[in-house]
Short mmCIF file of C-alpha atoms and ligand atoms in Angstrom, two decimals:
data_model
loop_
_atom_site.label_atom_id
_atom_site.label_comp_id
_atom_site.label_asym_id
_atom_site.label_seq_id
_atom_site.Cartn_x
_atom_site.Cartn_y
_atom_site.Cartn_z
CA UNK A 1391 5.94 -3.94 18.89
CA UNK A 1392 8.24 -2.05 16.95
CA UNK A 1393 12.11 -2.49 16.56
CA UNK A 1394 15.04 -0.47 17.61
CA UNK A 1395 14.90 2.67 14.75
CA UNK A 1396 17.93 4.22 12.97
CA UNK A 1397 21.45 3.17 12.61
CA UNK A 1398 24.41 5.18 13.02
CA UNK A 1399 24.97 5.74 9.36
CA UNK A 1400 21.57 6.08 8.65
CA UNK A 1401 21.59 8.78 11.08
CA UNK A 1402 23.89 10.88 9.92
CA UNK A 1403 22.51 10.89 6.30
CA UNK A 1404 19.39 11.65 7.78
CA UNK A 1405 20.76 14.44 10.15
CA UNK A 1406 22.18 16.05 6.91
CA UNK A 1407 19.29 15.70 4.76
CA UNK A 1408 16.61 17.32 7.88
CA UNK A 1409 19.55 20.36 8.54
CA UNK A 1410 19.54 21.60 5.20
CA UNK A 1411 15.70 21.53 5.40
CA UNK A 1412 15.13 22.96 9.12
CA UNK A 1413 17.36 25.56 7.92
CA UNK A 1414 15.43 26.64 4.81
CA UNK A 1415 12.14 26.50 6.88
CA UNK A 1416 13.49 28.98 9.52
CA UNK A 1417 14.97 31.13 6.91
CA UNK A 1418 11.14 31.36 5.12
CA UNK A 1419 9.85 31.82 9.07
CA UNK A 1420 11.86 34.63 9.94
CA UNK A 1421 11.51 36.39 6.44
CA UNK A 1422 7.92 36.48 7.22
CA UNK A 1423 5.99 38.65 8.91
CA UNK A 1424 5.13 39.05 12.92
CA UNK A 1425 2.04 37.21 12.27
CA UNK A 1426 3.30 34.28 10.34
CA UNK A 1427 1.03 34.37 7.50
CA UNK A 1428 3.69 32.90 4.49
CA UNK A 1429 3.88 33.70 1.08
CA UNK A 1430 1.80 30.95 -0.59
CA UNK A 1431 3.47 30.71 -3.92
CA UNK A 1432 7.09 30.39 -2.44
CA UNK A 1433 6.08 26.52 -1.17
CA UNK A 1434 4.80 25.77 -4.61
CA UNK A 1435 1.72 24.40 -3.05
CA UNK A 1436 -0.95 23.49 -5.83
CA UNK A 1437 -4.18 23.89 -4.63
CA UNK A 1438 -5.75 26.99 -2.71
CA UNK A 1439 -5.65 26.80 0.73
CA UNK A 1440 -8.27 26.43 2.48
CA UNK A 1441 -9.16 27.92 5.75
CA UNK A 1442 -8.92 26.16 8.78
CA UNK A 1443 -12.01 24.92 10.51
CA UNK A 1444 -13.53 27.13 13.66
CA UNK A 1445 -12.98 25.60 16.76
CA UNK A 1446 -16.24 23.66 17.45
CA UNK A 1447 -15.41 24.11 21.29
CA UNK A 1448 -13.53 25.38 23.65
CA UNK A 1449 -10.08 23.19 24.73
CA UNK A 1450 -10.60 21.09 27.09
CA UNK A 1451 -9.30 21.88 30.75
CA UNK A 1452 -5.96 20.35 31.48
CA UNK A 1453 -6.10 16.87 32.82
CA UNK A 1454 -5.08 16.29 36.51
CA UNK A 1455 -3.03 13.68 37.33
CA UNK A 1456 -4.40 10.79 39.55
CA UNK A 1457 -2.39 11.09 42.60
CA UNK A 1458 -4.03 8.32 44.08
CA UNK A 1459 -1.74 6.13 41.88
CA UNK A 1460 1.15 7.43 43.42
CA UNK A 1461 0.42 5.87 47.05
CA UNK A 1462 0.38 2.26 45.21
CA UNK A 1463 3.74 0.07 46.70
CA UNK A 1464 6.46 -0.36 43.17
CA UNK A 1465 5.53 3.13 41.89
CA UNK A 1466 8.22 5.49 43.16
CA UNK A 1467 10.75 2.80 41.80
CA UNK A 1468 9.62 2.93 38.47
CA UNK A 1469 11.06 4.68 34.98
CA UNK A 1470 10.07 8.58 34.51
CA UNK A 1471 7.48 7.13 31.20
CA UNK A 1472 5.78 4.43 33.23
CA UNK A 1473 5.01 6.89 36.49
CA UNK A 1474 3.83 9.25 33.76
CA UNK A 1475 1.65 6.98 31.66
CA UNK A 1476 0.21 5.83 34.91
CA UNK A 1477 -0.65 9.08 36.18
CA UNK A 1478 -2.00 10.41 33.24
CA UNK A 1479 -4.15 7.26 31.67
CA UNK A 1480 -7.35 8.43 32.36
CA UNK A 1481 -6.69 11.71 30.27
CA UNK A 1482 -8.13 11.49 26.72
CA UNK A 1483 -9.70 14.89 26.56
CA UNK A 1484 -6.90 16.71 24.49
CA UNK A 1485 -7.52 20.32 22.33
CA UNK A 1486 -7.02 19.23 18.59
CA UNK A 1487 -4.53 22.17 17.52
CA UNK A 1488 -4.13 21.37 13.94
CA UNK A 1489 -7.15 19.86 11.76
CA UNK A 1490 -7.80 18.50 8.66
CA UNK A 1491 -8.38 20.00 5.70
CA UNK A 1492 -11.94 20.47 5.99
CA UNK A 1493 -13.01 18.68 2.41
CA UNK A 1494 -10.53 16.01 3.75
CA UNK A 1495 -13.55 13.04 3.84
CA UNK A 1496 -16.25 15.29 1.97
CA UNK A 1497 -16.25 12.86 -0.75
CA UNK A 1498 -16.36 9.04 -0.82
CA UNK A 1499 -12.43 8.24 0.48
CA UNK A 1500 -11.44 4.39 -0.43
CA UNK A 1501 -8.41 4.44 1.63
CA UNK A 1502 -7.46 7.23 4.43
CA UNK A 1503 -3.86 6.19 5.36
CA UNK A 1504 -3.67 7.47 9.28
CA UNK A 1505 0.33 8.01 9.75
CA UNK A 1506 1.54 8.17 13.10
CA UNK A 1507 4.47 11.10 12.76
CA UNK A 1508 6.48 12.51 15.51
CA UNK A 1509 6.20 16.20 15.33
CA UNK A 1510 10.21 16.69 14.49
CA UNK A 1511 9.55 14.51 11.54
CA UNK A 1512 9.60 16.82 8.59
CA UNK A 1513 11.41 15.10 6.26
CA UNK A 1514 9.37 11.83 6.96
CA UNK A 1515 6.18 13.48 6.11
CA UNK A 1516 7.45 15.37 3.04
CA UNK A 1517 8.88 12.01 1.39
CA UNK A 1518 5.59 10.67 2.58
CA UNK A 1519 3.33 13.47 0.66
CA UNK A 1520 6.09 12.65 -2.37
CA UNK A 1521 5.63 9.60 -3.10
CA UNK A 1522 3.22 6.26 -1.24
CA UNK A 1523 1.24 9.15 0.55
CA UNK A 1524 0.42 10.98 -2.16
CA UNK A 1525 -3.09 12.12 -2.47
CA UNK A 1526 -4.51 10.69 -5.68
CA UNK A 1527 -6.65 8.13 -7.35
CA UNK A 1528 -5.93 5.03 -8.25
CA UNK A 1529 -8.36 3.10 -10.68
CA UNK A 1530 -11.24 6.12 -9.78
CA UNK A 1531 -11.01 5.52 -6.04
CA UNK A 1532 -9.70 7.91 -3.95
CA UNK A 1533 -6.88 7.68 -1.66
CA UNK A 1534 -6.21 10.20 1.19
CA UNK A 1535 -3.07 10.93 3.74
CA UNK A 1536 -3.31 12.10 7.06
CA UNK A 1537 -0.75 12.55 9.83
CA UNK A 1538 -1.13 12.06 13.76
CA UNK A 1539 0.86 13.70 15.95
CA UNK A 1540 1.13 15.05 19.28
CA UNK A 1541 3.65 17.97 20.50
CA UNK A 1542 7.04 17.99 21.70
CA UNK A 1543 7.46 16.97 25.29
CA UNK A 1544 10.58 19.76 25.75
CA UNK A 1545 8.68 23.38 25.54
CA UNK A 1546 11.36 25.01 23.28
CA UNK A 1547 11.32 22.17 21.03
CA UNK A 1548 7.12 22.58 20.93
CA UNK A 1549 6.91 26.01 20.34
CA UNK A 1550 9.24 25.76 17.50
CA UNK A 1551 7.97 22.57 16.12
CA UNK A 1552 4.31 23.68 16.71
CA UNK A 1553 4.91 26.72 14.17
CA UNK A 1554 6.28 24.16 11.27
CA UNK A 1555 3.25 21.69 12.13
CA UNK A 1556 0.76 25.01 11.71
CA UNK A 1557 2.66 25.65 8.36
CA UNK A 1558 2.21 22.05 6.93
CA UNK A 1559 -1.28 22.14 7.82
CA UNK A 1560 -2.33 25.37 6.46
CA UNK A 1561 -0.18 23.74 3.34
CA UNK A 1562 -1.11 20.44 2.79
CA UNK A 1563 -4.20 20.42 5.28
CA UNK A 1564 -2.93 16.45 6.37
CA UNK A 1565 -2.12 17.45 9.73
CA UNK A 1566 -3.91 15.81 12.78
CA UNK A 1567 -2.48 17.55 16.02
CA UNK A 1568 -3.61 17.21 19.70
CA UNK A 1569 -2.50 18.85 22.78
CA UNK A 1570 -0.38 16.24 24.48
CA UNK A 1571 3.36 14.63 24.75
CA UNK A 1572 4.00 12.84 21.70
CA UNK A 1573 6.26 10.08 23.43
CA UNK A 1574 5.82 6.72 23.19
CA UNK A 1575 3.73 5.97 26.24
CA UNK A 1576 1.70 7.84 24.53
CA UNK A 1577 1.05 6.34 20.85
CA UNK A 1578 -2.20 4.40 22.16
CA UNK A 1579 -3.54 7.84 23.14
CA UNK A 1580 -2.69 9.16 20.04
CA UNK A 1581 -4.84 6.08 18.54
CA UNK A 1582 -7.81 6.59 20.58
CA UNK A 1583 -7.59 10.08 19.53
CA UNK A 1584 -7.87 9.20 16.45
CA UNK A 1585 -10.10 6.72 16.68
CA UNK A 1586 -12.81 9.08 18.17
CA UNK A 1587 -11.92 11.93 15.23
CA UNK A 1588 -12.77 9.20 12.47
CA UNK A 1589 -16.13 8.45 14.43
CA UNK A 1590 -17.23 12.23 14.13
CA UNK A 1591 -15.58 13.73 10.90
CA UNK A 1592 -14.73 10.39 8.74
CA UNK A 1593 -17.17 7.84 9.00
CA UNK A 1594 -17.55 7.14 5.60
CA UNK A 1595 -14.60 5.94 4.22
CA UNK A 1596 -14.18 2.51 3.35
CA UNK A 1597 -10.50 1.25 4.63
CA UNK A 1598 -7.91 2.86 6.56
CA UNK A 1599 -4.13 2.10 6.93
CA UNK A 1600 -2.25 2.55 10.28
CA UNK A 1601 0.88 3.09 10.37
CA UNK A 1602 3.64 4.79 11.08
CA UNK A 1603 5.83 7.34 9.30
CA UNK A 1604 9.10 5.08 8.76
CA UNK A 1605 7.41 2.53 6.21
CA UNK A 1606 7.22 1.84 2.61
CA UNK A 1607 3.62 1.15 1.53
CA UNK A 1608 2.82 0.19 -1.66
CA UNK A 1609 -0.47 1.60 -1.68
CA UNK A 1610 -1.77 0.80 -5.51
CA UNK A 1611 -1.07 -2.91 -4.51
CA UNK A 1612 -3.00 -2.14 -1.57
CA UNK A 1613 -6.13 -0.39 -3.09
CA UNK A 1614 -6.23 -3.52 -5.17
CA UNK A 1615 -5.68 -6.01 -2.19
CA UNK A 1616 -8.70 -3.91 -0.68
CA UNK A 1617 -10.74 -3.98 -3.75
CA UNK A 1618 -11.60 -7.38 -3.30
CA UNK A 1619 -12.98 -6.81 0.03
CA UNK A 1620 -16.61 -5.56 1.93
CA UNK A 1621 -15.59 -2.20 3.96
CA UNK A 1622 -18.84 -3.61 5.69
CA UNK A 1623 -17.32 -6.49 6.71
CA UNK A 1624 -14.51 -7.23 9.48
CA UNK A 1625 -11.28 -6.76 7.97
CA UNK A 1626 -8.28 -5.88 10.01
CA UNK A 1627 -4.40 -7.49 8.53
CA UNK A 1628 -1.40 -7.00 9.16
CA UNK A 1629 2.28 -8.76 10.58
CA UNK A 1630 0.36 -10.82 12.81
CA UNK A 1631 2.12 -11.53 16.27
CA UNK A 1632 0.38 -14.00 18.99
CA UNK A 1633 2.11 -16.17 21.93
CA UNK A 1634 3.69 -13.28 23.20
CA UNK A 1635 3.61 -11.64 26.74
CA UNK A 1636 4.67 -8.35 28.34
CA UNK A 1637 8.48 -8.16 28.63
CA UNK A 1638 9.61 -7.52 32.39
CA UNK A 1639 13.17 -6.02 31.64
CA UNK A 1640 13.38 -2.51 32.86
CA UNK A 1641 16.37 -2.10 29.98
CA UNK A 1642 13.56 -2.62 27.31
CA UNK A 1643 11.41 0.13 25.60
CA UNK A 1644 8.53 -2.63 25.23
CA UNK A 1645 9.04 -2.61 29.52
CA UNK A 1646 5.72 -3.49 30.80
CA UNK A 1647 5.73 -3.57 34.70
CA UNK A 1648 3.21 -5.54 36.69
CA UNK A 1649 2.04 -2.45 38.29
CA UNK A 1650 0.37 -1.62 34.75
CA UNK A 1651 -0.77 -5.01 34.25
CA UNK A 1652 -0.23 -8.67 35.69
CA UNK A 1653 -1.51 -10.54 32.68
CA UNK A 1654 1.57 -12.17 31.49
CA UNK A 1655 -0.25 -13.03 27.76
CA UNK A 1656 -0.80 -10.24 25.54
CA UNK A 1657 -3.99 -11.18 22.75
CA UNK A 1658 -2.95 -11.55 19.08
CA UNK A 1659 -2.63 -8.12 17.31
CA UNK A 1660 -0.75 -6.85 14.27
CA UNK A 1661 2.79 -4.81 14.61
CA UNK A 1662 2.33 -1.58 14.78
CA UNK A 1663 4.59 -0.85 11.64
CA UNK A 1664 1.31 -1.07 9.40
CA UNK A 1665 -2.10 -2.95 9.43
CA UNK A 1666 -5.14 -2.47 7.16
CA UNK A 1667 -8.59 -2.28 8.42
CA UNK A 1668 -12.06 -1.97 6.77
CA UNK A 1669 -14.80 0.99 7.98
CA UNK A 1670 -16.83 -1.66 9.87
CA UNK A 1671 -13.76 -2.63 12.22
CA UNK A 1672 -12.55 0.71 13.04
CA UNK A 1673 -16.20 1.37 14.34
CA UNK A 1674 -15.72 -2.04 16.55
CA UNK A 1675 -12.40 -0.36 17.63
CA UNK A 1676 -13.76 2.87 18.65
CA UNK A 1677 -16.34 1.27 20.48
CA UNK A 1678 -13.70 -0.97 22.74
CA UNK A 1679 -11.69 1.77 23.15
CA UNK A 1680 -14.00 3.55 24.68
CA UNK A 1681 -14.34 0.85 27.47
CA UNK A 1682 -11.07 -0.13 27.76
CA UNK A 1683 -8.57 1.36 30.23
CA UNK A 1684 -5.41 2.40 27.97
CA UNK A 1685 -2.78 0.08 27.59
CA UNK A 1686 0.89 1.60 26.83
CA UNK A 1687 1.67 -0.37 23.73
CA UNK A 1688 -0.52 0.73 21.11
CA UNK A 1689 -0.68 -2.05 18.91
CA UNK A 1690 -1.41 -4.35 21.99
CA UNK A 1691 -4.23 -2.17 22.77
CA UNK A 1692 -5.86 -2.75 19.75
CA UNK A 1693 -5.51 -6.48 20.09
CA UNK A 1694 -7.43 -6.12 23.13
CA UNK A 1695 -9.92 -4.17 21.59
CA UNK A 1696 -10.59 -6.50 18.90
CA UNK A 1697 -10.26 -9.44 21.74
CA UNK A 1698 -13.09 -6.77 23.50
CA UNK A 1699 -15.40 -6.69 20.33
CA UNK A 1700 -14.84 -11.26 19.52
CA UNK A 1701 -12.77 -10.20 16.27
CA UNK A 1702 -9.92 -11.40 15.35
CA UNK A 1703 -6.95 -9.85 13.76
CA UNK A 1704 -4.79 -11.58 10.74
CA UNK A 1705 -2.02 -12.13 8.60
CA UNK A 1706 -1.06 -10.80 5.46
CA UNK A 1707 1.58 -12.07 3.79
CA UNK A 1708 2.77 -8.81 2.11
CA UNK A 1709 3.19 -7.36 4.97
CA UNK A 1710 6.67 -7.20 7.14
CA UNK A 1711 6.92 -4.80 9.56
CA UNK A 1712 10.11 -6.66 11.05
CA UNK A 1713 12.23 -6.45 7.89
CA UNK A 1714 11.69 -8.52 4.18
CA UNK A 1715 13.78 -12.13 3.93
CA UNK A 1716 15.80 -11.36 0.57
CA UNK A 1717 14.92 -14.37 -1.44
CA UNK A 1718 18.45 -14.79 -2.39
CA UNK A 1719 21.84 -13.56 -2.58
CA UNK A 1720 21.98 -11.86 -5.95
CA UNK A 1721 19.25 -9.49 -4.95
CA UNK A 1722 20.25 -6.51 -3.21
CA UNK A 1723 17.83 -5.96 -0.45
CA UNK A 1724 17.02 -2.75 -2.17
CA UNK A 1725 15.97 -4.47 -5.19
CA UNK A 1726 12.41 -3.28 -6.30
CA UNK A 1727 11.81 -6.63 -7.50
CA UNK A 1728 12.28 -7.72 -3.60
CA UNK A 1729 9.27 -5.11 -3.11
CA UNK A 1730 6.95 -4.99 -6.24
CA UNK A 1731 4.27 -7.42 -4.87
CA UNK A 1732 4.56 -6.28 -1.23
CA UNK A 1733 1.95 -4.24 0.76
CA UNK A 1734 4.25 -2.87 2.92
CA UNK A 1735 8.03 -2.97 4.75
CA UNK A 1736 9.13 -1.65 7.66
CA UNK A 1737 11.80 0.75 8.52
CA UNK A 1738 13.21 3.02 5.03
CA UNK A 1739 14.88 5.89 5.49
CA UNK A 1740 13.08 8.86 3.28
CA UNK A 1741 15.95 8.97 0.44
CA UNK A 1742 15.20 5.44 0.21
CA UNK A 1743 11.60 6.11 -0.66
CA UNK A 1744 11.74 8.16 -2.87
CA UNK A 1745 13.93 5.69 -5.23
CA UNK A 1746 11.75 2.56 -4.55
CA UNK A 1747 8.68 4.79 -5.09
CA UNK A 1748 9.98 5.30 -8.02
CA UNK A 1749 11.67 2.47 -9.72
CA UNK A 1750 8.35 0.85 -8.77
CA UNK A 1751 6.72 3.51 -10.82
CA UNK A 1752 9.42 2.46 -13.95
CA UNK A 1753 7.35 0.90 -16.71
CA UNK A 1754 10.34 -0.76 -18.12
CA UNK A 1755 11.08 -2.53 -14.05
CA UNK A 1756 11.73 -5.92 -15.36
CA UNK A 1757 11.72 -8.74 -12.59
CA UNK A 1758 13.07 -12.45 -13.19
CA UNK A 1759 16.33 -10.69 -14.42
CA UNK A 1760 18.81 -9.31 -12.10
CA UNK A 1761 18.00 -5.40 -11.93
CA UNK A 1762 19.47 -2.57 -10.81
CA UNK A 1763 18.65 1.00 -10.00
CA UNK A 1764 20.87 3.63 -11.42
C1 NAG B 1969 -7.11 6.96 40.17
O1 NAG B 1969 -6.47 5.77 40.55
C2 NAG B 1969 -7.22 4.91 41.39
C3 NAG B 1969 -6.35 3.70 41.69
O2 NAG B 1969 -5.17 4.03 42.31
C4 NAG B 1969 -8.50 4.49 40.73
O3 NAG B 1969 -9.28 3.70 41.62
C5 NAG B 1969 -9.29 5.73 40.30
O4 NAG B 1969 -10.42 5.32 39.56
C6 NAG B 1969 -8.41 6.63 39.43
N1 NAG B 1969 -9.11 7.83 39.09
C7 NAG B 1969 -9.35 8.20 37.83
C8 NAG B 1969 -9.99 9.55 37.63
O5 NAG B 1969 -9.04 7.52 36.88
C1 NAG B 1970 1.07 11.77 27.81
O1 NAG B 1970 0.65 13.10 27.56
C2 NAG B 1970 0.22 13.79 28.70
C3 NAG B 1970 -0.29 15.14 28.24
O2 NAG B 1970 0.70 15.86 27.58
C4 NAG B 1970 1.37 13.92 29.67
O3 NAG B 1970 0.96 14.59 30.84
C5 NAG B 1970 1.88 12.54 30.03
O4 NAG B 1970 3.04 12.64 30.84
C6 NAG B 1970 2.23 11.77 28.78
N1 NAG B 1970 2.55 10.39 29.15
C7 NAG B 1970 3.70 9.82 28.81
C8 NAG B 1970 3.87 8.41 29.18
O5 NAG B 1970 4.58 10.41 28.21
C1 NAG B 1971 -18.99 2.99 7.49
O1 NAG B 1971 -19.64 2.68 8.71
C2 NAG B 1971 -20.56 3.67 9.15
C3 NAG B 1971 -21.09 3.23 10.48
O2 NAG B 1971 -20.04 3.12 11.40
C4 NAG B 1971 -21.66 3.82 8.12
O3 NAG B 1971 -22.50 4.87 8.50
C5 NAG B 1971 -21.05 4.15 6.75
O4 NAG B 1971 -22.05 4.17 5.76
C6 NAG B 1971 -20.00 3.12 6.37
N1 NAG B 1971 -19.33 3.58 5.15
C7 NAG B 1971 -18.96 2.77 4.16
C8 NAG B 1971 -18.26 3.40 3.01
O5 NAG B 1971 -19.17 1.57 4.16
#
């Protein structure tokens, strides 16, 4: 379970920041032609871009809601998302409207970070591609980025935001994008998608990190974490959480009612934040998922599909996806020093990033000493 996302302040920096940008990107839409086709040099992109892949088939029809639900006593009574995610559970037959890059997994990948991004989230993703995200190698082995989203509930806000998500993937080509209401309710859908897109176009690389867009990874410490382990072998770590339950407060967006499930113990899983996993667990994941009804909290739902498959999830101690314990006062909690041997923190804002991405990246970052960045 995640925590409560952005301050006030933090907010308003960030409302600033994403203004500036939505307005440039609407200014380079509307200079463009009818058809949308954008002048590749003006984005500085790098590399050619590539086409995008045929559609393999043709979309799905739309998934009917199970009315039957509806007759059940407690339903009428409950919130707008839980009447919807009940309805709607059974659907997981959704039109893929923006796909990878198709060299994305034609070579050996070491570690595919999967990045759950809401589709508004431009900024997010751009920080991302700029600095843990980036698409590189480290020590030879190759690291690749993909985001997961869904579309915009409101249909203004889709249309609009559908046009920037078709831009960044005929871009970047990191774009993941299915046909349904990226909302919360919905996040374990989203991972099943996934899930069932790694089976058929990326089975062969060898770890993966989950997570979502509002973390600081420190992915070279990761490739070497990983470097030391058997993709072959189950591997799945992260901020482990156990002893907990579904909370019955309707107030609460973790709100589980007993009409979705009367368990009242939840399996151990990893927060949702962030959690590595090798190639032979995501396959054990896929599999479960397949039998398992969907659960609303997505990073519950994986903790029952590794309860499904007898695995077990665990704990890694560079890993906080509910906020890093300073180790004392005279360290600013921005201090890269705070960060250098972590695997990954929860909750940065993108300016903030950007400068731990890159004092990390300072040869000269000198720990023991008090440090500061400039
Ligand atoms: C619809 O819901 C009922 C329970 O109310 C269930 O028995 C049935 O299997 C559901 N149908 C589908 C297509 O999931
Ligand atoms: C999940 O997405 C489907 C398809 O867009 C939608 O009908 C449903 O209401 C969504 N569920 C929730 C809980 O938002
Ligand atoms: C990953 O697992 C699949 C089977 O699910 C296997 O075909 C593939 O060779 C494995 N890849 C690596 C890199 O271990």
């Amino acid at each position: 379970m995640r925590c409560s996302r952005l301050k006030k302040t933090e907010m308003g920096l960030f409302l600033a920041l994403g203004s500036v940008t939505i307005l440039f990107l609407f200014f380079i839409l509307h200079m463009t032609t009818p058809t949308c086709q954008l002048p590749k040099e003006r984005l500085g992109t790098p590399t050619p871009l590539a086409p995008q892949a045929a559609p393999t088939r043709p979309p799905p029809v739309p998934c009917q809601a199970n009315d039957s639900i509806a007759t059940q006593p407690d339903f009428a009574e409950q919130p707008e998302h839980v009447r919807n995610f009940l309805l709607y559970k059974h659907c997981r037959d959704f039109q893929l409207l923006q796909d990878a890059r198709p060299d994305k997994c034609a070579q050996p990948v070491f570690l595919l970070l999967a990045i759950k991004s809401s589709p508004s989230n431009y900024e997010r993703r751009e920080l991302l591609r700029r600095t843990w995200a980036r698409e590189r190698a480290v020590r030879g082995l190759r690291l690749r980025r993909l985001f997961l989203v869904g579309t915009a509930p409101n249909p203004l806000e889709a249309l609009k935001v559908n046009r920037l998500l078709a831009m960044e993937a005929r871009v970047h080509g990191d774009i993941l994008q299915w046909d349904f209401h990226d909302t919360f309710f919905n996040l374990t859908l989203k991972q099943v998608l996934f899930l069932q897109w790694q089976a058929a176009r990326c089975a062969q690389a060898s770890f993966f990190l989950n997570g979502d867009d509002d973390v600081f990874a420190h992915t070279d410490n990761m490739i070497s974490y990983l470097q030391g382990h058997d993709p072959n072998h189950h591997l799945f770590v992260g901020h482990l959480i156990y002893n907990v339950g579904p909370i019955r407060e309707p107030w609460s967006k973790y709100y589980v009612p007993k009409i979705v499930t009367l368990k009242e113990a939840y399996p151990a899983y990893c927060g949702g934040g962030g959690f590595l996993l090798s190639n032979f667990t995501i396959a054990a994941l896929y599999r479960a998922s397949g039998i398992l009804e969907l659960f609303p909290i997505d990073d519950v739902f994986l903790g029952m599909c590794l309860e499904q498959e007898g695995l077990q999830p665990a704990s890694h101690s560079g890993i906080h996806t509910a906020g890093v314990h300073v180790p004392s006062a005279r360290l600013s909690s921005f201090d890269p020093c705070v960060y250098r041997n972590l695997l990954l923190v929860h909750r940065f804002l993108p300016y903030e990033m950007l400068l731990m991405w890159d004092a990390l990246k300072q040869p000269g970052l000198t720990c023991g000493k008090l440090t500061r960045i400039n």
